[in-house]
Tab-separated table of C-alpha atoms in Angstrom:
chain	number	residue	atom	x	y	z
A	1	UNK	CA	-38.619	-9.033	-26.595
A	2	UNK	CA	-35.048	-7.950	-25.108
A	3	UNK	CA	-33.840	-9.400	-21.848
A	4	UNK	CA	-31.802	-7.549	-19.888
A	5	UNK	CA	-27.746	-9.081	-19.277
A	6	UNK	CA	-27.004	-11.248	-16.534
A	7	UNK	CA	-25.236	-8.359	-14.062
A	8	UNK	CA	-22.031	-10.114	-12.772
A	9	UNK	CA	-18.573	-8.840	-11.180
A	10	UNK	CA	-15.364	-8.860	-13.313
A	11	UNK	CA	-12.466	-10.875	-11.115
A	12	UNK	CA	-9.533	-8.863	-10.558
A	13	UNK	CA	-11.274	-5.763	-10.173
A	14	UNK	CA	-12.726	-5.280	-6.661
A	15	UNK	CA	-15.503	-3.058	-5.208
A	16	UNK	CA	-16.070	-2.450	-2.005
A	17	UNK	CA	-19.416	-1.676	-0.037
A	18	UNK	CA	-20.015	1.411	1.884
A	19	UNK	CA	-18.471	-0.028	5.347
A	20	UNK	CA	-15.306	-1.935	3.761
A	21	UNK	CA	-14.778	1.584	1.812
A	22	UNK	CA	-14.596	3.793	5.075
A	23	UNK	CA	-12.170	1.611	6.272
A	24	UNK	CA	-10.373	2.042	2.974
A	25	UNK	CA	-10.643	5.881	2.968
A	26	UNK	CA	-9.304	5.759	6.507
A	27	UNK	CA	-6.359	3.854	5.450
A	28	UNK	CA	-5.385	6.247	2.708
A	29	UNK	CA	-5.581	9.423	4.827
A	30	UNK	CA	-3.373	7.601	7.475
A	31	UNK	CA	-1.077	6.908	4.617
A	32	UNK	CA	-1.441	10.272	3.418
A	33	UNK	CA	-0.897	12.524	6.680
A	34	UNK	CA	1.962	10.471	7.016
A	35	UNK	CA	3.811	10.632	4.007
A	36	UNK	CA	3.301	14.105	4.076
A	37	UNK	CA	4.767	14.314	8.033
A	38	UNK	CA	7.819	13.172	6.366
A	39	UNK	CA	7.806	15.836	3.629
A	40	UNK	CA	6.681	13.639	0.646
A	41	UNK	CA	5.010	16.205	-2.034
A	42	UNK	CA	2.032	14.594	-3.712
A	43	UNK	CA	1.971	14.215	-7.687
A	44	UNK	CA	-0.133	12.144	-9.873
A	45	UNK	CA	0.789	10.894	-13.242
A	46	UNK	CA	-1.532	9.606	-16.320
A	47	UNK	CA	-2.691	6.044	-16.440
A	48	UNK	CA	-1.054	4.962	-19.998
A	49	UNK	CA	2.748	4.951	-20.716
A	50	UNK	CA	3.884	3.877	-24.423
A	51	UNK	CA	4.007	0.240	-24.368
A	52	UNK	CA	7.588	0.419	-25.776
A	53	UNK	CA	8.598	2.027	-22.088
A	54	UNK	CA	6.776	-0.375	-20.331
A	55	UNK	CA	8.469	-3.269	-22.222
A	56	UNK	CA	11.514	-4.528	-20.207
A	57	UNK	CA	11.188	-2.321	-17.133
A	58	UNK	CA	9.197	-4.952	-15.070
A	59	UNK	CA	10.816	-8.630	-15.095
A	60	UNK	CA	8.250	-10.835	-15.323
A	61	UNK	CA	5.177	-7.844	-15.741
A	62	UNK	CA	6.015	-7.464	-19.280
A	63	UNK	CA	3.604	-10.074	-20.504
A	64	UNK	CA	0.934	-8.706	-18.051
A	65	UNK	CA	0.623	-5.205	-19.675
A	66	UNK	CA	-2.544	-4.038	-20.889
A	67	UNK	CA	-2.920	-2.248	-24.021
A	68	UNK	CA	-5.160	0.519	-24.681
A	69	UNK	CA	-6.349	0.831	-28.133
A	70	UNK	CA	-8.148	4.313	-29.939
A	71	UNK	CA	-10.982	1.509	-31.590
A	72	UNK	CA	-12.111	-1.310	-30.137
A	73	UNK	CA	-9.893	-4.367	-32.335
A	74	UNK	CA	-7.398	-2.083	-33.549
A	75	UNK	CA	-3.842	-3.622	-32.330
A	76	UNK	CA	-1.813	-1.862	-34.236
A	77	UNK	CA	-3.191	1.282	-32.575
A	78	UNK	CA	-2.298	-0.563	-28.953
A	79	UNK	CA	0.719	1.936	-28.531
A	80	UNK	CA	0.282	2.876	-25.251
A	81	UNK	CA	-0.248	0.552	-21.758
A	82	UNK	CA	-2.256	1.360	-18.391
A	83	UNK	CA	0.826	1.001	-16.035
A	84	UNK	CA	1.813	-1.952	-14.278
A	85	UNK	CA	3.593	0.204	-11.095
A	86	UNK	CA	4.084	3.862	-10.941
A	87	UNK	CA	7.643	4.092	-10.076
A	88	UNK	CA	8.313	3.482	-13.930
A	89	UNK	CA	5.281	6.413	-14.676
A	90	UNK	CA	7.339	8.184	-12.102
A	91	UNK	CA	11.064	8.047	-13.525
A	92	UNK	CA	9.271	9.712	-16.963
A	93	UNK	CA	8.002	12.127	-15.006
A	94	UNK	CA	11.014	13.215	-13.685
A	95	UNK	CA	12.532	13.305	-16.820
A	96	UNK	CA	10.080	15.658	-18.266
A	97	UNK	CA	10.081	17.776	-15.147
A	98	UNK	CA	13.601	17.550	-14.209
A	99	UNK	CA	14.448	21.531	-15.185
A	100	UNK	CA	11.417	22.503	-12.938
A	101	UNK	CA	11.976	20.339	-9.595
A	102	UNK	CA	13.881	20.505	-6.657
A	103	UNK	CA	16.720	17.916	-6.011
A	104	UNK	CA	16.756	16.005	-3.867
A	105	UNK	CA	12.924	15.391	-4.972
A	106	UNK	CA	10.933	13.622	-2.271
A	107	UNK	CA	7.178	12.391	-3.828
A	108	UNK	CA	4.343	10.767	-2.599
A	109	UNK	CA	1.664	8.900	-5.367
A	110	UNK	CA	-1.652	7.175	-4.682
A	111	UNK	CA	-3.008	6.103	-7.553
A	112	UNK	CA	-4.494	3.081	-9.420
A	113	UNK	CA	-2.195	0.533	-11.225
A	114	UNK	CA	-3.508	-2.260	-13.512
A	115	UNK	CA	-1.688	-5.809	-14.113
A	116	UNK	CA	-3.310	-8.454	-16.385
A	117	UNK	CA	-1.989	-11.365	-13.844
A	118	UNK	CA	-4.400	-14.231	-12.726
A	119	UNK	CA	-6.548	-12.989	-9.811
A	120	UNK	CA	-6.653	-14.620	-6.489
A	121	UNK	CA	-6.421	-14.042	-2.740
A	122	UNK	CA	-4.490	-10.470	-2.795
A	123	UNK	CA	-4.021	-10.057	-6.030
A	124	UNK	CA	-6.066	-8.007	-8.210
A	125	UNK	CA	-6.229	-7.086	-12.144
A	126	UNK	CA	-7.165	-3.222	-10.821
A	127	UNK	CA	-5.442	-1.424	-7.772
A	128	UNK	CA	-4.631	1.174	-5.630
A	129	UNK	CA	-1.135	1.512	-4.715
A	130	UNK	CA	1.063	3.862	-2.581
A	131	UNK	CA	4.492	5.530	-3.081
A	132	UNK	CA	6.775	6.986	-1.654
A	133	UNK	CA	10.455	8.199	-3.587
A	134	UNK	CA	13.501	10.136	-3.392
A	135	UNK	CA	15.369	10.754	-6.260
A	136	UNK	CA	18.356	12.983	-7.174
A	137	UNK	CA	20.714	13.806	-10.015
A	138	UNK	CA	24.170	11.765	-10.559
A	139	UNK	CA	24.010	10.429	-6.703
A	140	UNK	CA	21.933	9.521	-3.977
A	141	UNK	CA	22.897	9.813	-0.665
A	142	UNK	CA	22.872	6.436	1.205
A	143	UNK	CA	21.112	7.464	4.001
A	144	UNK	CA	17.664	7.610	1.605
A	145	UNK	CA	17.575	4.213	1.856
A	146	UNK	CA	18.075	3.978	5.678
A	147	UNK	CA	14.881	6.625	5.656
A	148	UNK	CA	12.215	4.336	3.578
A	149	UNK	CA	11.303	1.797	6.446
A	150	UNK	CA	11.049	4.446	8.938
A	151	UNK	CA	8.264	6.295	7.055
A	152	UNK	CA	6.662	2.730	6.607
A	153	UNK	CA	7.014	1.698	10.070
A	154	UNK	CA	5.498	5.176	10.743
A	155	UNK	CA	2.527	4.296	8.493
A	156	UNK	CA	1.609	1.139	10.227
A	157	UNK	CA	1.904	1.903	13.585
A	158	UNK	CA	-1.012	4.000	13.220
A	159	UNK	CA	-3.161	1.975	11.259
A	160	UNK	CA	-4.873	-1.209	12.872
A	161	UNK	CA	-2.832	-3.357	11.082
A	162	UNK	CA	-1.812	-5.466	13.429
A	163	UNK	CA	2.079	-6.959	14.170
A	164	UNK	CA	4.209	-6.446	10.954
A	165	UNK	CA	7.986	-7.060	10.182
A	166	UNK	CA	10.367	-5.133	7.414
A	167	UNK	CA	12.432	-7.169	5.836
A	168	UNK	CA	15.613	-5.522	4.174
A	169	UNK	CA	18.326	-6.591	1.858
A	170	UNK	CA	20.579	-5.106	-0.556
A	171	UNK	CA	21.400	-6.499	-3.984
A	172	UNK	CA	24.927	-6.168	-3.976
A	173	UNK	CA	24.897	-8.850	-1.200
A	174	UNK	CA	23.701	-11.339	-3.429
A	175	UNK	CA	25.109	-10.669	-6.731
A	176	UNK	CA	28.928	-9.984	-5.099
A	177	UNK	CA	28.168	-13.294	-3.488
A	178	UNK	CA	27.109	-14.958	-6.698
A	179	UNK	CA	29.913	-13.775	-8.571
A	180	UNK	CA	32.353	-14.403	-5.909
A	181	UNK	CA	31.344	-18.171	-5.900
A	182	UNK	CA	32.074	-18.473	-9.697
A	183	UNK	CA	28.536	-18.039	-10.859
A	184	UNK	CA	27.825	-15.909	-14.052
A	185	UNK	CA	24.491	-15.623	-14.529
A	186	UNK	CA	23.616	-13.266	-11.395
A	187	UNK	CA	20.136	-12.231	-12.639
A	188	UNK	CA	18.718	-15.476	-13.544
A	189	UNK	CA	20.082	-16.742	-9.798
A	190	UNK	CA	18.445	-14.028	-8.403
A	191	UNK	CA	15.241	-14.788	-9.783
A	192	UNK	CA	15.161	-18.001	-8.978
A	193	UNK	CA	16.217	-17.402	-5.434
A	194	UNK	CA	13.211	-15.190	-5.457
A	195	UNK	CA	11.046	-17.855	-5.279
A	196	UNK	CA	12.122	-19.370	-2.014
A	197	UNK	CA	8.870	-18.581	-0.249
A	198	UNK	CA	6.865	-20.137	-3.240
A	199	UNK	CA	8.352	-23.226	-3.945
A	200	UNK	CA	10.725	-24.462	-1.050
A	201	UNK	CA	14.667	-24.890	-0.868
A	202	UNK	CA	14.716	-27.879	-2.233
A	203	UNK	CA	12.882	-27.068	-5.574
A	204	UNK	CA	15.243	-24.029	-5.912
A	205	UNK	CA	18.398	-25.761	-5.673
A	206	UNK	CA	16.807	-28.242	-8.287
A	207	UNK	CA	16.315	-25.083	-10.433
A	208	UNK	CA	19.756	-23.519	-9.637
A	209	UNK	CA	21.692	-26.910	-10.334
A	210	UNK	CA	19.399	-26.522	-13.856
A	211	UNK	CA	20.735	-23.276	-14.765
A	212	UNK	CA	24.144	-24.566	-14.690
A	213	UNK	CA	25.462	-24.177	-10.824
A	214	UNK	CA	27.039	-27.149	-9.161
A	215	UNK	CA	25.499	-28.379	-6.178
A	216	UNK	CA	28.233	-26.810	-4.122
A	217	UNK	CA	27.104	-23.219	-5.460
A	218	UNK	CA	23.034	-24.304	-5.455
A	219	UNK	CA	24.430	-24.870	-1.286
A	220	UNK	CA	25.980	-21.693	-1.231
A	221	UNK	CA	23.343	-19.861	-2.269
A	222	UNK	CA	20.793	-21.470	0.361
A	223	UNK	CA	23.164	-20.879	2.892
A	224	UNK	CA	23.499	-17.175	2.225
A	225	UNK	CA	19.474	-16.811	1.905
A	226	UNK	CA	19.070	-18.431	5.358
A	227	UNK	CA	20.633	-15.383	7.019
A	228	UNK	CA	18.099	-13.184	8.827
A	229	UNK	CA	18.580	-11.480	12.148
A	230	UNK	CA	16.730	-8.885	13.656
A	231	UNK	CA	20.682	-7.183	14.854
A	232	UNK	CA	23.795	-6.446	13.123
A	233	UNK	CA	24.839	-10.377	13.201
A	234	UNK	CA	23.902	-10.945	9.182
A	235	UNK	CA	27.733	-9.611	8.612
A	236	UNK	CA	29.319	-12.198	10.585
A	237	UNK	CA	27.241	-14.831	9.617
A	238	UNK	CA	27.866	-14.076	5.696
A	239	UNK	CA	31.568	-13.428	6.491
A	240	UNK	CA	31.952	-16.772	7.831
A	241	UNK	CA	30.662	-18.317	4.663
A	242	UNK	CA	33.844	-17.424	3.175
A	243	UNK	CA	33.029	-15.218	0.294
A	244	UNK	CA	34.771	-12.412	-1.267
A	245	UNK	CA	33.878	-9.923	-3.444
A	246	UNK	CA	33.932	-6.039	-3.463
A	247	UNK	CA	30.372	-5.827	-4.646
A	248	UNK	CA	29.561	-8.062	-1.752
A	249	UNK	CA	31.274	-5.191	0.904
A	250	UNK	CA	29.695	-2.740	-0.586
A	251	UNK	CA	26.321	-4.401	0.036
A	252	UNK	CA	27.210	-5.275	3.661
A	253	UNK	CA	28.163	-2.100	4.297
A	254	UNK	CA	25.127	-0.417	3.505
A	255	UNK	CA	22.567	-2.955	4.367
A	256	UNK	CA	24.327	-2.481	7.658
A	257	UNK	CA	23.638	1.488	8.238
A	258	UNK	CA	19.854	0.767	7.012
A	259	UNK	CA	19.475	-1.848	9.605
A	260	UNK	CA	21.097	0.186	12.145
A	261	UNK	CA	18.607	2.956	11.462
A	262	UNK	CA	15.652	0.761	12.075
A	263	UNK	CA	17.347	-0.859	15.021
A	264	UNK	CA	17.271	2.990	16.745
A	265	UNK	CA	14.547	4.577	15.110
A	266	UNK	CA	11.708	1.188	14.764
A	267	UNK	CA	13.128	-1.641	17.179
A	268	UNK	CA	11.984	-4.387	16.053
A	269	UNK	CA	10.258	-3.536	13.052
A	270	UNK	CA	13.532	-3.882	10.533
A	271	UNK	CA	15.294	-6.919	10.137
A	272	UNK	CA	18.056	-7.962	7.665
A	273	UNK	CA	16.576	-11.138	5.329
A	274	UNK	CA	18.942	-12.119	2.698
A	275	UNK	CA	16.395	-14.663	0.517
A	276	UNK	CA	14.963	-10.842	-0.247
A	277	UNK	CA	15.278	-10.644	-3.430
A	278	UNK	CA	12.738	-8.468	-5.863
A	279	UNK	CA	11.934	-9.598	-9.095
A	280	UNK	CA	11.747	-6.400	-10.968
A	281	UNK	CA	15.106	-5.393	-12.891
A	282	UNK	CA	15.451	-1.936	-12.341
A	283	UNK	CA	16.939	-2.350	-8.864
A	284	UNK	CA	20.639	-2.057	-7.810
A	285	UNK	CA	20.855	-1.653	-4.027
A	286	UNK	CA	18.782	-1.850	-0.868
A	287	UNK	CA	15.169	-3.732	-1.276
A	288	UNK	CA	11.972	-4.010	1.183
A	289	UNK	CA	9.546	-6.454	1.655
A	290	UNK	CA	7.073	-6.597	4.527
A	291	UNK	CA	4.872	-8.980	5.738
A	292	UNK	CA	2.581	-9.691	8.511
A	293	UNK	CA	3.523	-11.331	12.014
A	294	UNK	CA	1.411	-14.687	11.526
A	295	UNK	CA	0.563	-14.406	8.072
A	296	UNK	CA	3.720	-14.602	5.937
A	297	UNK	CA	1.808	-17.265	3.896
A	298	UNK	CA	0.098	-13.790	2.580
A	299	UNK	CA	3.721	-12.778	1.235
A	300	UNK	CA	4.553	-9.450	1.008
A	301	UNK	CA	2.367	-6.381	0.712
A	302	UNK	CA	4.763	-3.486	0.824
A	303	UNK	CA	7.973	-3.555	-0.889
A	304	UNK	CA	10.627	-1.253	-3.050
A	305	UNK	CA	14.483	-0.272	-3.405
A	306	UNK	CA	16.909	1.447	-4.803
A	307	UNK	CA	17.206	2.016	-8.335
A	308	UNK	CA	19.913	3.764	-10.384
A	309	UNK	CA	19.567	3.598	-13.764
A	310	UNK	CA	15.406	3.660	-14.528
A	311	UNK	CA	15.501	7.559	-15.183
A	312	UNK	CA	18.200	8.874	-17.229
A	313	UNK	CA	18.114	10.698	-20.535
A	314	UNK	CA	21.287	9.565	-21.751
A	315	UNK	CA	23.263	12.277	-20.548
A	316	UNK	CA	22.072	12.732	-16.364
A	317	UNK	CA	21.000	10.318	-14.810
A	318	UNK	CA	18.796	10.629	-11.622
A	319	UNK	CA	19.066	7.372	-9.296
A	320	UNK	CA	16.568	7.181	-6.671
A	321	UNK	CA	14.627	4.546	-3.885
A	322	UNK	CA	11.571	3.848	-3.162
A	323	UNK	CA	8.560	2.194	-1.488
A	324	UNK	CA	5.307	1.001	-2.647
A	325	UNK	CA	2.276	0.048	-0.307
A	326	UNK	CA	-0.413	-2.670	-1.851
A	327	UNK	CA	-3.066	-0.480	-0.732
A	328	UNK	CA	-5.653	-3.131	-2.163
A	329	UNK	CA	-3.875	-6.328	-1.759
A	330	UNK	CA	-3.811	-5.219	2.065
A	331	UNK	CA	-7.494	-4.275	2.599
A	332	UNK	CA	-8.358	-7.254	0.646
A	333	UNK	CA	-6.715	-9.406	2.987
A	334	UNK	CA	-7.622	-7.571	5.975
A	335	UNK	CA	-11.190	-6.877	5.024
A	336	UNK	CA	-11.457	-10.228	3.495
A	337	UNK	CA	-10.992	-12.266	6.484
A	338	UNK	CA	-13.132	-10.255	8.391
A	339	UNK	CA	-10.225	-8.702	11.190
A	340	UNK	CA	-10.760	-5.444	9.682
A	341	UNK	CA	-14.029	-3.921	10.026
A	342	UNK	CA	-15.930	-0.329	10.990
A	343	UNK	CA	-18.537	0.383	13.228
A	344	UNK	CA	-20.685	1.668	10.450
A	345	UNK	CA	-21.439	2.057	7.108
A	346	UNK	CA	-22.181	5.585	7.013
A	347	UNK	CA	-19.958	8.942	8.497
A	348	UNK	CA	-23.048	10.351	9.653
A	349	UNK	CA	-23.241	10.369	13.815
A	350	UNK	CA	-26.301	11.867	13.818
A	351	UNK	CA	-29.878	10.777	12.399
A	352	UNK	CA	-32.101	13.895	12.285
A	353	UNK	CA	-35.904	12.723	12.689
A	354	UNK	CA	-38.751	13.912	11.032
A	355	UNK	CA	-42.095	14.469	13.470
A	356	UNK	CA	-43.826	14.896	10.385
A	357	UNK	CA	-44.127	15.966	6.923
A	358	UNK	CA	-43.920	19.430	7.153
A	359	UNK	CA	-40.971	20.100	10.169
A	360	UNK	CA	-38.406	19.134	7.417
A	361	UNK	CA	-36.901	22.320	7.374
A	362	UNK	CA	-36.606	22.447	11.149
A	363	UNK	CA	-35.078	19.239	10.582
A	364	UNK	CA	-32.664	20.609	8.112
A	365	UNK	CA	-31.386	23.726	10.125
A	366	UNK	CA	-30.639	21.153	13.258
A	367	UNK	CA	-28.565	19.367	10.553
A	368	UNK	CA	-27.120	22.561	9.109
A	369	UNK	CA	-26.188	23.970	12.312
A	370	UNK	CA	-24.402	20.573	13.303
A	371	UNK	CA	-22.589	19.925	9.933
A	372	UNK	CA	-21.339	23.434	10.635
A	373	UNK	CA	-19.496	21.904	13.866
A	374	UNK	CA	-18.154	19.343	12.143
A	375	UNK	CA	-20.686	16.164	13.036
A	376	UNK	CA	-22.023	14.469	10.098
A	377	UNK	CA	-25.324	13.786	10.038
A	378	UNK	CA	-28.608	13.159	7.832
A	379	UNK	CA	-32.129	13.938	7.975
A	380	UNK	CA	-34.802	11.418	7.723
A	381	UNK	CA	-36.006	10.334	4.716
A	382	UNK	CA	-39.336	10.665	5.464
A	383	UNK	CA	-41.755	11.134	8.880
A	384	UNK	CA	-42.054	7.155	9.605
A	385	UNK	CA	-42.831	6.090	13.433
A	386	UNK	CA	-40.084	6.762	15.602
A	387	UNK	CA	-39.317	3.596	16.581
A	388	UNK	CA	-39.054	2.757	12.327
A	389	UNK	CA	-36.353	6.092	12.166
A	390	UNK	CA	-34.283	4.404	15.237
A	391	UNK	CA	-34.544	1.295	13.471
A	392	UNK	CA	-33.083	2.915	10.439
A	393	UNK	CA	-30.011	4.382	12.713
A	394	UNK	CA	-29.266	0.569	14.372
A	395	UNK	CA	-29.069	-0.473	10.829
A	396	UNK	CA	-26.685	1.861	9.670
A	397	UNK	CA	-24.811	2.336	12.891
A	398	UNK	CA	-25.921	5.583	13.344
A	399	UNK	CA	-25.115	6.471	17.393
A	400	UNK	CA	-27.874	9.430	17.977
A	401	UNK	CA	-30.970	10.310	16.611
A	402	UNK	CA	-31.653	13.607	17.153
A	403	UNK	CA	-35.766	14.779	18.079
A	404	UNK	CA	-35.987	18.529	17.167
A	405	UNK	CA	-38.820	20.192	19.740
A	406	UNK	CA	-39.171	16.761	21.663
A	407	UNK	CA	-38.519	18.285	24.948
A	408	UNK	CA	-40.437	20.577	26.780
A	409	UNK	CA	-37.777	23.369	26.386
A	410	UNK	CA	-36.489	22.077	23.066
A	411	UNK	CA	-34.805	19.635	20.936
A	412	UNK	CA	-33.634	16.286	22.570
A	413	UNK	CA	-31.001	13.731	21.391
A	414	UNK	CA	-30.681	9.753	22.081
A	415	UNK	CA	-27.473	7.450	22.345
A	416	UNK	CA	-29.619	4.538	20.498
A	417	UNK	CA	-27.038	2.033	22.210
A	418	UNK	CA	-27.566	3.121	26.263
A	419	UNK	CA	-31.056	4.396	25.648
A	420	UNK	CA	-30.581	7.717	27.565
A	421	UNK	CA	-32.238	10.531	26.240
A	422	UNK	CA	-31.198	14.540	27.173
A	423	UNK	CA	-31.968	17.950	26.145
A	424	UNK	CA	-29.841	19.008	23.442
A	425	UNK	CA	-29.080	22.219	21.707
A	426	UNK	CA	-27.676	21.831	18.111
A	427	UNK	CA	-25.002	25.231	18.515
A	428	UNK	CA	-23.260	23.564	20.970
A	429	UNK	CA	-24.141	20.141	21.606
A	430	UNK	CA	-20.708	17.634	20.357
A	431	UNK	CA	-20.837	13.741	20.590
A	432	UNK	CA	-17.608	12.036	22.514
A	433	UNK	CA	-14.721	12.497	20.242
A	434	UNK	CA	-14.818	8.370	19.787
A	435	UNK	CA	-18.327	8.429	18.237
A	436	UNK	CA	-17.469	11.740	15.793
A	437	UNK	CA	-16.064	9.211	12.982
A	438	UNK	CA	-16.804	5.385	12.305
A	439	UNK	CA	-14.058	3.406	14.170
A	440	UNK	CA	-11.931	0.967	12.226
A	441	UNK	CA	-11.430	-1.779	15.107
A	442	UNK	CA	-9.402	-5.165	14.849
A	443	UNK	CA	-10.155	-8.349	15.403
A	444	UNK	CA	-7.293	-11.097	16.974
């Protein structure tokens, strides 16, 4: 006798049920209208890269690849990896495409990414991320990078995400500092800097004084990650720490104009955080990391930079800057603790009923003739009591249910919430604009 496998879910890879995915969908066509408001062009790239490419373009994602194999058990056929990001897919693309794209090339991407990290709270093994980049060839003009939390703050503001902050730094803040303090090792101090949120101050200078800094320089570099202001004050604040380095005025220089930018364009949204750091190697300039009002325990969900050398071909290169929203890792959160939700689980605002058996196709053309308007709907799925088919709507969140030939000169429709019941003619009749879609609502 066979017995059928115990049916359980795979961590790291979520699914979502019919209301938790309208609120996803909703999400992504914010995110979509507005990238494209902003004149991002959509592209989508394959899922696998060679592993080889992949290698050494993501810090501390190297060891979280996945391979793909042709046959199951075949690792030496594991050639290629599912990507880890898709601003490394993206640089190849350019690359390939370079003779048949317009500079300065502005791209959006939604697509799915795969890491093989442990899963927990916002973090997944599958998904969905969103990107926005600019890239060019030899240079990139500055004021790219004074753009990215603009479109983001655009993003947000019309999504039900509730109070968010971006938080902006440059890298040649910290590594002009580093170096202008004596210390040689710029990427390992940047890493472990990095981890300020994680661990605490105090573990990090342990770490810093480790990798070979004195505890005047392990100071130093607390002191400069303690600088955040919401104005142009970071300058003064890291002049007075007594630092020099040209690396370190070229940083303050720029993370100056992108702050500015935000301070007229998203007051209040952009502030300058020096601890912002950014694990992945590829980036030379500015870098983003945002985070919700209340929740920064959640860490960051939306974050990028400037890069300069990821996509060259030995001869051009093409430097660029991005930003990349945790589609997932945001809904998950959201969703998760219940302050996002919709009002139902289906886009249909209309329940067609069935009197009986054989007015199904009277029930049909009321639904054809609405759908043709624009108002989802569905016909019954079969002629129960009318009370059962109103039941059915409650359930599902349905706002109408619609009686074809109930009324003495025709069909009649019912809001199921207030009760009231009116004649109704399916050419013209149109629901209140707020009960045409399922609203996505917020909880405090």
């Amino acid at each position: 006798m066979s017995t059928s496998a115990k049916i359980t879910p795979i961590s790291g890879f979520p699914e979502y049920l019919p209301a938790e995915r309208i609120v996803e969908q909703r999400f992504l066509d914010v995110i979509r209208e507005t990238f494209e408001l902003h004149g991002f062009s959509s592209i989508e790239t394959r899922s696998i890269e060679p592993v080889e490419r992949l290698l050494g373009k993501g810090g501390d994602a190297d060891k979280e690849i996945y391979a793909v194999s042709r046959l199951a058990g075949d690792e030496d056929d594991a050639k290629w990896g599912l990507h880890f990001d898709l601003t490394v897919p993206f640089a190849r693309y350019v690359l390939e495409n370079a003779g048949k794209l317009q500079f300065p090339f502005r791209r959006y991407q939604i697509q799915r990414a795969w890491r093989g990290e442990r899963p927990q709270e916002g973090r997944y093994r599958e998904f969905t991320q969103a990107d926005i980049d600019v890239v060019d060839v030899g240079e990139l003009s500055p004021h790219f990078e004074a753009e990215m939390p603009l479109v983001i703050a655009d993003v947000f503001s019309k999504f039900a995400v509730g109070d968010f902050v971006i938080q902006v730094n440059n890298r040649k803040i910290p590594n002009g500092f580093y170096q202008g303090i004596g210390l040689t090792d710029v990427t390992g101090t940047l890493r472990i800097v990095d981890k300020l949120d994680k661990i605490g101050p105090e573990k990090v200078r342990e770490l810093l004084i480790e990798s070979g800094a004195s505890p005047e320089q392990a100071d130093q570099c607390l002191a400069l990650a303690e600088i955040r202001t919401e104005d142009l004050s970071f300058v003064d604040r890291v002049r007075a720490l007594g630092v020099e380095h040209p690396l370190l005025d070229e940083g303050l220089e720029a993370l100056e104009a992108v702050i500015r930018t935000g301070l007229a364009h998203a007051p209040g949204r952009v502030v300058a955080d020096l601890r912002i750091a950014r694990g992945l190697d590829y980036y030379t300039g500015t870098v983003y990391e945002t985070q919700f009002v209340g929740h920064e325990d959640w860490g960051s969900f939306c974050s990028g930079g400037r890069y300069d050398a990821l996509a060259s071909d030995g001869r051009t290169t093409y430097p660029g800057v991005g930003i990349s929203i945790g589609v997932t890792r945001i809904l998950g959160l959201l969703i998760g603790h219940g302050i996002l939700t919709s009002s139902r689980s289906t886009p249909a605002a209309v329940l067609v009923a069935l009197k009986d058996d054989d007015s199904r196709e009277e029930a049909v053309a009321v639904a054809t003739a609405l759908r043709g308007r624009g108002i989802a709907c569905e016909v019954a799925s079969k002629a129960a009591k009318f009370g059962k088919q109103i039941r059915y709507a409650e359930r599902r969140g349905i706002p109408y249910v619609w009686f074809p030939g109930a009324g003495e000169s025709g069909d009649e429709v019912k809001d199921i919430r207030s009760g009231e019941q009116v004649p109704a003619d399916a050419s013209v009749w149109t629901p209140p604009a707020e009960d045409l879609e399922p609203a996505i609502t917020r909880k405090p």
